[in-house]
Coordinates of N, CA and C in Angstrom, one line a residue:
M151 N 0.8 -1.1 0.1 CA 0.1 -0.4 0.1 C 0.6 1.4 0.1
S152 N 0.7 2.4 -0.7 CA 1.3 3.4 -1.1 C 1.0 4.3 0.3
S153 N 1.6 5.3 0.6 CA 2.1 6.1 1.4 C 0.7 6.5 1.8
F154 N 0.5 6.8 3.0 CA -0.9 7.8 3.5 C -0.6 8.5 4.6
T155 N -1.5 9.3 5.1 CA -1.9 10.0 6.4 C -3.3 9.9 7.1
L156 N -3.1 9.8 8.5 CA -4.1 9.5 9.2 C -4.0 10.7 10.2
S157 N -5.2 10.9 11.0 CA -5.2 12.0 11.5 C -6.0 11.7 13.0
A158 N -5.7 11.9 14.1 CA -6.7 11.4 15.3 C -6.8 12.7 16.0
A159 N -8.1 13.4 16.3 CA -9.0 14.1 17.3 C -8.3 14.1 18.8
P160 N -8.2 15.0 19.4 CA -8.1 14.6 20.7 C -9.1 13.5 21.4
N161 N -8.9 13.1 22.7 CA -9.8 12.0 23.3 C -10.3 10.9 22.1
T162 N -9.3 10.4 21.4 CA -9.4 9.2 20.6 C -8.5 8.0 21.2
D163 N -8.7 6.7 21.4 CA -7.9 5.5 21.6 C -8.5 4.1 21.0
V164 N -7.8 3.5 21.9 CA -8.0 1.9 21.8 C -7.3 1.4 23.2
W165 N -8.3 1.1 24.1 CA -8.0 0.8 25.4 C -9.3 -0.2 26.0
K166 N -8.9 -0.7 27.3 CA -10.0 -1.5 27.9 C -9.1 -1.6 29.1
K167 N -9.8 -1.4 30.4 CA -9.3 -1.7 31.9 C -10.8 -1.5 33.1
P168 N -10.2 -2.8 33.5 CA -11.2 -2.7 34.4 C -11.7 -1.7 35.5
P169 N -12.7 -1.3 36.0 CA -14.0 -2.1 36.0 C -14.7 -2.1 34.6
T170 N -14.7 -0.9 33.9 CA -15.7 -0.6 32.8 C -15.2 0.0 31.6
H171 N -14.3 0.9 31.5 CA -13.5 1.5 30.8 C -13.2 0.6 29.7
N172 N -13.8 0.9 28.6 CA -13.9 -0.2 26.9 C -14.2 1.2 25.8
V173 N -13.0 1.4 25.6 CA -12.9 2.5 24.0 C -12.3 2.1 22.8
Y174 N -12.8 2.1 21.7 CA -12.6 1.5 20.4 C -13.1 2.7 19.5
D175 N -12.1 4.0 19.1 CA -12.6 5.0 18.5 C -11.7 5.6 18.0
A176 N -10.7 5.0 18.0 CA -9.3 5.7 17.0 C -9.5 5.4 15.4
P177 N -8.8 6.4 15.0 CA -8.9 6.4 13.3 C -7.8 5.0 12.8
T178 N -8.6 4.5 12.0 CA -7.8 3.2 11.2 C -7.7 3.4 9.6
K179 N -6.7 2.8 9.3 CA -6.8 2.2 7.7 C -6.6 0.8 7.4
T180 N -7.5 0.2 7.1 CA -7.8 -1.6 7.2 C -7.7 -1.8 6.1
V181 N -7.4 -3.2 5.5 CA -7.2 -4.0 4.9 C -8.5 -5.0 5.0
P182 N -9.1 -5.5 4.0 CA -10.2 -6.4 4.5 C -10.3 -7.9 5.3
A183 N -11.2 -8.1 6.0 CA -10.9 -9.1 7.0 C -10.5 -10.3 6.5
K184 N -10.2 -11.4 6.7 CA -10.0 -12.4 6.2 C -9.4 -13.5 7.7
P185 N -9.6 -14.8 7.8 CA -9.7 -15.7 8.6 C -8.2 -15.6 9.6
L186 N -8.3 -15.7 10.4 CA -7.2 -15.7 11.3 C -6.6 -17.3 10.9
S187 N -6.6 -18.0 10.4 CA -5.6 -19.1 10.1 C -4.7 -18.7 8.9
Q188 N -5.3 -17.5 7.8 CA -4.6 -17.0 6.9 C -3.5 -16.1 7.1
F189 N -3.7 -15.8 8.5 CA -2.8 -14.4 8.3 C -1.3 -15.0 8.8
K190 N -0.4 -14.4 7.9 CA 1.2 -14.6 8.0 C 2.0 -13.8 8.8
S191 N 1.3 -12.2 8.6 CA 2.1 -10.9 9.0 C 1.8 -9.7 8.8
A192 N 2.4 -8.9 9.0 CA 2.0 -7.5 9.2 C 2.9 -6.4 9.4
K193 N 3.3 -5.2 8.5 CA 4.3 -4.5 8.5 C 4.0 -2.9 7.9
I194 N 4.6 -2.2 9.1 CA 3.8 -0.7 8.4 C 5.4 0.2 9.0
T195 N 5.5 1.3 8.7 CA 6.7 2.3 9.0 C 5.5 3.4 8.9
F196 N 6.1 4.4 10.0 CA 5.4 5.6 10.3 C 6.0 6.5 11.0
T197 N 6.1 7.7 10.8 CA 6.6 8.9 11.4 C 5.5 9.9 11.7
A198 N 5.6 10.8 13.3 CA 4.9 11.9 13.5 C 6.2 12.7 14.3
D199 N 5.2 14.0 14.8 CA 5.7 14.8 15.8 C 4.8 14.1 17.2
W200 N 5.6 13.7 18.2 CA 4.8 13.6 19.5 C 5.0 14.3 20.2
T201 N 3.7 14.9 21.0 CA 3.8 15.8 21.7 C 2.9 15.6 23.1
E202 N 2.1 14.8 22.8 CA 1.2 15.0 23.9 C 1.1 13.5 24.7
Q203 N 0.8 13.2 26.0 CA 1.1 12.0 26.6 C 0.1 11.3 25.8
Y204 N 0.6 9.8 25.9 CA -0.4 9.1 24.8 C -0.4 8.6 23.9
D205 N -0.1 10.1 23.0 CA 0.0 9.7 21.4 C 0.6 8.6 21.4
Q206 N -0.1 7.8 20.1 CA 0.2 6.8 19.5 C -0.4 6.4 17.9
A207 N 0.7 5.5 17.4 CA 0.4 4.9 16.1 C 1.0 3.8 16.1
G208 N 0.8 2.9 15.2 CA 1.4 1.8 14.8 C 0.4 0.9 13.7
L209 N 0.6 -0.7 14.2 CA -0.5 -1.4 13.5 C -1.3 -1.8 14.8
I210 N -2.6 -2.2 14.0 CA -3.9 -2.6 15.2 C -3.9 -4.0 14.3
V211 N -4.1 -4.7 15.1 CA -4.9 -6.4 14.4 C -6.3 -6.7 15.3
T212 N -7.3 -6.4 14.8 CA -8.8 -7.0 15.5 C -9.4 -8.4 15.3
F213 N -9.6 -8.9 16.4 CA -10.0 -10.2 16.1 C -11.6 -9.9 16.2
D214 N -12.3 -10.7 15.5 CA -13.9 -10.9 15.7 C -14.1 -11.9 15.4
S215 N -15.4 -12.5 16.2 CA -15.9 -14.0 16.5 C -16.9 -14.3 15.6
N216 N -16.7 -15.4 14.9 CA -17.8 -15.9 14.1 C -19.0 -16.4 15.2
S217 N -18.7 -16.6 16.3 CA -19.9 -17.0 17.1 C -20.1 -16.4 18.0
G218 N -20.0 -15.0 18.1 CA -20.4 -14.0 19.0 C -19.5 -13.5 20.2
R219 N -18.2 -14.1 20.5 CA -17.3 -14.0 21.1 C -17.1 -12.9 21.0
E220 N -16.7 -11.6 22.5 CA -16.2 -10.4 22.3 C -15.1 -10.2 21.6
K221 N -14.9 -9.2 21.2 CA -13.9 -8.6 20.4 C -12.5 -8.7 20.9
R222 N -11.5 -8.8 20.2 CA -10.5 -8.7 20.9 C -9.0 -8.1 20.1
W223 N -8.2 -7.5 20.9 CA -7.0 -6.8 19.6 C -6.0 -6.8 20.2
I224 N -5.0 -6.6 19.1 CA -3.5 -6.2 19.3 C -3.2 -4.8 18.6
K225 N -2.6 -3.9 19.6 CA -2.2 -3.0 18.6 C -0.6 -2.8 19.2
T226 N 0.4 -2.4 18.2 CA 1.7 -1.9 18.4 C 2.4 -0.8 17.6
G227 N 3.2 -0.6 18.3 CA 4.0 0.9 17.6 C 4.6 1.7 18.4
L228 N 4.4 2.9 18.5 CA 4.9 4.0 19.2 C 4.0 4.7 20.1
E229 N 4.4 4.8 21.9 CA 3.4 5.4 22.5 C 4.4 6.4 23.0
Y230 N 3.8 7.8 23.0 CA 4.6 9.0 23.7 C 4.2 8.8 25.1
Y231 N 4.9 8.7 26.4 CA 4.7 8.5 27.6 C 5.8 9.0 28.2
Q232 N 5.5 9.8 29.4 CA 6.0 10.6 30.0 C 7.4 11.3 29.5
G233 N 6.9 11.9 28.4 CA 8.1 12.6 27.5 C 9.0 12.2 26.8
T234 N 8.4 10.8 26.5 CA 9.8 9.9 26.0 C 8.7 9.1 24.9
P235 N 9.3 8.8 23.5 CA 9.1 8.0 22.8 C 9.0 6.3 22.8
Q236 N 8.1 5.8 23.3 CA 8.2 4.3 23.7 C 7.7 3.1 22.8
L237 N 8.5 2.3 22.0 CA 8.0 1.1 21.5 C 6.8 0.6 22.8
S238 N 5.8 0.5 21.9 CA 4.5 -0.1 22.5 C 3.5 -1.1 22.4
T239 N 3.6 -2.2 23.1 CA 2.5 -3.1 22.6 C 1.4 -3.3 23.4
V240 N 0.1 -3.4 23.1 CA -0.8 -3.6 24.0 C -1.7 -4.7 23.5
A241 N -2.0 -5.9 24.2 CA -2.8 -6.7 23.9 C -3.8 -6.9 24.9
C242 N -5.0 -7.4 24.3 CA -6.6 -7.5 24.9 C -7.3 -8.5 24.8
D243 N -7.2 -9.3 25.3 CA -7.7 -10.8 25.5 C -9.1 -10.5 26.3
R244 N -9.1 -10.7 27.2 CA -10.6 -10.1 28.2 C -9.9 -8.5 28.3
W245 N -8.9 -8.2 29.0 CA -8.8 -6.9 29.5 C -7.2 -6.6 28.5
A246 N -7.2 -5.1 28.7 CA -5.7 -4.9 27.8 C -4.5 -4.9 28.9
D247 N -3.7 -5.1 28.2 CA -2.3 -5.3 29.0 C -1.2 -4.3 28.6
W248 N -0.1 -3.9 29.1 CA 0.5 -3.1 27.9 C 1.9 -3.1 28.1
S249 N 2.9 -3.2 27.4 CA 4.3 -3.2 27.7 C 5.0 -2.4 26.4
I250 N 6.1 -1.4 27.5 CA 6.9 -0.4 26.4 C 8.1 -0.3 27.0
T251 N 9.1 0.2 25.8 CA 10.6 0.3 26.1 C 10.5 1.2 25.4
P252 N 11.8 2.0 25.8 CA 12.0 3.4 25.3 C 12.9 3.2 23.8
L253 N 12.1 3.7 22.9 CA 12.4 4.0 21.4 C 14.3 4.1 21.6
A254 N 14.9 5.1 22.7 CA 16.1 5.4 22.7 C 17.0 4.1 23.0
A255 N 16.5 3.1 23.6 CA 17.2 2.0 24.0 C 17.8 0.9 22.6
F256 N 17.5 1.4 21.2 CA 17.6 0.7 20.2 C 18.0 1.6 19.3
E257 N 17.9 2.6 18.9 CA 18.4 3.7 18.1 C 17.3 4.9 17.6
D258 N 18.3 6.0 17.7 CA 17.3 7.2 17.4 C 17.1 7.4 16.2
T259 N 15.7 7.3 15.3 CA 15.0 7.2 14.2 C 13.8 8.1 14.4
E260 N 13.7 8.5 13.0 CA 12.7 9.8 12.9 C 11.6 8.5 12.2
S261 N 11.7 7.6 11.8 CA 10.8 6.6 11.4 C 10.6 5.3 12.1
I262 N 9.9 4.7 12.4 CA 9.5 3.5 12.9 C 9.0 2.5 12.0
T263 N 9.4 0.8 12.3 CA 8.9 -0.1 11.6 C 8.4 -1.0 12.6
V264 N 7.5 -1.7 12.6 CA 6.9 -2.6 13.6 C 6.7 -3.7 12.5
L265 N 6.6 -5.0 13.2 CA 5.5 -6.5 12.9 C 5.4 -7.0 13.5
I266 N 4.2 -7.5 12.9 CA 3.6 -9.3 13.8 C 3.7 -10.0 12.7
E267 N 3.9 -11.2 13.4 CA 4.1 -12.4 12.5 C 3.9 -13.6 13.6
Q268 N 2.7 -14.0 12.7 CA 2.3 -15.8 13.3 C 3.5 -16.6 12.9
E269 N 4.1 -17.2 14.3 CA 4.9 -18.2 14.1 C 4.4 -19.5 14.8
R270 N 5.3 -20.7 14.3 CA 4.7 -21.8 15.0 C 5.9 -22.4 15.5
D271 N 6.2 -23.1 16.6 CA 7.1 -23.7 17.2 C 6.5 -25.2 17.9
F272 N 7.8 -26.0 18.1 CA 7.3 -27.1 18.8 C 6.4 -27.0 20.1
M273 N 6.1 -25.9 20.7 CA 5.3 -25.5 21.9 C 3.7 -25.3 21.1
G274 N 3.7 -24.8 20.0 CA 2.5 -24.4 19.2 C 2.6 -23.2 18.5
P275 N 1.2 -22.4 18.4 CA 1.2 -21.1 17.4 C 1.2 -19.7 18.1
S276 N 1.7 -18.9 17.7 CA 1.4 -17.6 18.7 C 1.9 -16.4 17.5
F277 N 1.7 -15.4 18.2 CA 2.3 -14.1 17.2 C 3.2 -13.3 18.2
W278 N 4.3 -13.1 17.2 CA 5.5 -12.4 17.6 C 5.5 -10.8 17.1
V279 N 6.0 -10.1 18.2 CA 5.9 -8.5 17.8 C 7.6 -8.0 17.7
Y280 N 7.4 -7.1 16.6 CA 8.9 -7.1 16.1 C 9.1 -5.7 16.0
Y281 N 10.0 -4.8 16.4 CA 10.5 -3.7 16.1 C 11.7 -3.8 14.7
V282 N 11.3 -3.3 13.9 CA 12.5 -3.6 13.1 C 13.5 -2.4 12.4
K283 N 14.7 -2.5 12.8 CA 15.7 -1.8 13.0 C 15.7 -1.2 11.2
Q284 N 16.4 -0.1 11.4 CA 16.8 0.7 10.0 C 17.5 -0.6 8.6
D285 N 18.3 -1.2 9.6 CA 18.9 -2.4 8.7 C 18.3 -3.6 8.5
G286 N 17.0 -3.8 9.1 CA 16.4 -4.7 8.9 C 16.6 -5.9 9.9
T287 N 17.2 -5.7 10.8 CA 17.0 -6.3 11.6 C 15.8 -6.3 12.9
K288 N 15.1 -7.7 13.0 CA 14.0 -7.8 13.7 C 14.5 -7.9 15.1
V289 N 14.0 -7.3 16.0 CA 14.0 -7.1 17.6 C 12.8 -7.6 18.2
P290 N 13.1 -8.8 19.0 CA 11.5 -9.1 19.8 C 11.1 -8.2 20.5
L291 N 10.3 -7.7 20.4 CA 9.4 -7.0 21.9 C 8.5 -8.1 22.4
R292 N 8.0 -8.8 21.9 CA 6.6 -9.3 23.0 C 6.0 -10.9 22.1
E293 N 6.0 -11.7 22.9 CA 5.2 -12.6 22.1 C 3.8 -12.8 22.7
I294 N 2.9 -13.1 22.1 CA 1.6 -13.2 22.5 C 0.7 -14.5 22.4
C295 N 0.5 -15.4 23.5 CA 0.4 -16.8 23.1 C -1.5 -17.0 22.8
W296 N -2.2 -16.4 23.6 CA -3.5 -16.4 24.0 C -4.0 -16.6 22.4
V297 N -3.6 -15.8 21.1 CA -4.2 -15.5 20.2 C -4.8 -16.9 19.5
F298 N -4.3 -18.1 19.6 CA -4.7 -19.4 19.4 C -5.3 -20.3 20.5
G299 N -5.5 -19.3 21.3 CA -5.9 -20.4 22.7 C -7.2 -21.1 23.0
D300 N -8.1 -20.6 21.6 CA -9.2 -21.3 21.9 C -9.4 -22.5 20.1
D301 N -10.4 -23.2 19.8 CA -10.4 -23.7 18.8 C -9.5 -24.7 18.6
D302 N -8.8 -25.5 19.4 CA -7.7 -26.5 19.5 C -6.4 -25.9 18.6
C303 N -6.3 -24.5 18.7 CA -4.8 -23.8 18.3 C -5.0 -23.8 16.9
T304 N -6.5 -23.5 16.3 CA -6.6 -23.4 15.0 C -7.3 -22.0 14.2
G305 N -7.6 -21.1 15.3 CA -7.9 -20.2 15.1 C -9.3 -19.4 14.5
K306 N -9.7 -21.3 13.9 CA -11.1 -21.4 12.9 C -12.2 -20.4 13.7
D307 N -12.4 -19.8 14.5 CA -13.8 -19.2 14.8 C -13.7 -17.6 14.8
W308 N -12.0 -17.4 14.3 CA -11.7 -15.8 14.6 C -11.4 -15.2 12.8
N309 N -11.9 -14.1 12.7 CA -11.5 -13.5 11.5 C -10.6 -12.2 12.0
L310 N -9.6 -11.5 10.9 CA -8.9 -10.5 11.4 C -9.1 -9.5 10.3
T311 N -8.8 -8.4 11.5 CA -8.9 -6.9 10.3 C -7.5 -6.3 10.7
V312 N -6.9 -6.0 10.0 CA -5.3 -5.5 10.1 C -5.3 -4.1 9.7
G313 N -5.0 -3.2 10.4 CA -4.6 -2.0 9.9 C -3.7 -1.1 10.5
A314 N -3.6 0.8 10.1 CA -2.9 1.3 10.6 C -3.8 2.0 11.5
L315 N -3.5 2.4 12.7 CA -4.0 3.2 13.6 C -3.1 4.4 14.3
V316 N -4.1 5.3 14.2 CA -3.5 6.9 15.2 C -4.6 6.9 16.5
A317 N -3.8 7.8 17.6 CA -4.7 7.9 18.5 C -3.9 9.0 19.1
R318 N -5.0 9.7 19.8 CA -4.6 10.8 20.7 C -5.1 11.0 21.9
P319 N -5.2 9.9 23.0 CA -6.2 10.2 24.3 C -6.4 11.5 25.1
A320 N -5.4 12.6 24.8 CA -5.4 13.4 25.4 C -6.6 14.6 25.4
K321 N -7.3 14.5 26.2 CA -8.5 15.4 25.9 C -8.5 16.5 26.0
D322 N -7.5 17.3 26.5 CA -7.2 18.7 26.5 C -6.2 19.1 25.4
A323 N -6.0 18.3 24.4 CA -4.7 18.6 23.6 C -5.6 19.6 22.7
K324 N -4.8 20.3 21.7 CA -5.4 21.5 21.2 C -5.4 21.2 19.8
S325 N -5.3 20.1 19.1 CA -4.9 19.8 17.8 C -5.0 18.2 17.3
D326 N -5.1 17.9 16.5 CA -5.4 16.4 15.8 C -3.5 16.3 15.7
L327 N -3.5 14.8 16.3 CA -2.1 14.2 15.7 C -2.4 13.4 14.6
E328 N -1.1 13.9 13.6 CA -1.0 13.5 12.1 C 0.1 13.0 12.4
V329 N -0.2 11.8 11.6 CA 0.9 10.4 11.2 C 0.6 10.0 9.6
Q330 N 2.2 10.4 9.3 CA 2.2 9.5 7.7 C 3.1 8.1 7.9
F331 N 2.0 7.2 7.4 CA 2.9 6.0 7.3 C 3.0 5.6 5.8
K332 N 4.1 4.4 5.3 CA 4.1 3.8 4.2 C 4.5 2.7 4.4
D333 N 4.9 1.9 3.2 CA 4.9 0.7 3.4 C 4.1 -0.6 4.2
F334 N 3.0 -0.1 4.3 CA 1.9 -0.8 4.9 C 1.8 -2.1 3.7
D335 N 1.8 -3.3 4.6 CA 2.1 -4.6 3.7 C 1.6 -5.4 4.9
V336 N 0.5 -6.5 4.2 CA -0.1 -7.6 5.2 C 0.0 -8.7 4.2
Q337 N 0.4 -10.3 4.8 CA 0.8 -11.3 4.0 C -0.3 -12.3 4.7
W338 N -1.0 -12.8 3.7 CA -1.8 -14.3 4.2 C -1.4 -15.1 3.3
S339 N -1.9 -16.6 3.6 CA -1.5 -17.5 3.0 C -3.2 -17.9 1.8
E340 N -2.8 -18.2 1.4 CA -4.2 -18.6 0.5 C -5.0 -19.8 1.0

């Protein structure tokens, strides 16, 4: 997919925290949904001027059930937290959890590339989240194992929607967050 820009108004987010906070209103640009069993990988590169607490952008993968189960999702990319750009991954099965690593721990770069891949090993299938350095080196950030926890590890009950995401959760921000995306690529098996 060619280059594109997404903007998020203040007070937009994708986040779910007990006991009742559940928001999914951030702007996205997605590819058509396909079965989880066909997903191989998704990769995107992006850049922005991060200024507000929790400004964020990257990939989002949404899991919609064929049998009416509650929506699940994974988002990964950059989140601006405590004045520092952080590589961020949030995985939401029942509730969201969040992991961050300072971007400066890897390299100083204006553009960020993240990758989600389905991987299978002798212990079973999972999703791996990577930060991709400018030289193409994949730096593992997180393994997410619940993805195939239902349906005998086949994922047959779930369809995936994969997309670019931008959010600006700060309610008092004075302007939108604008993010430039490029090299958005989603791979599926046939």
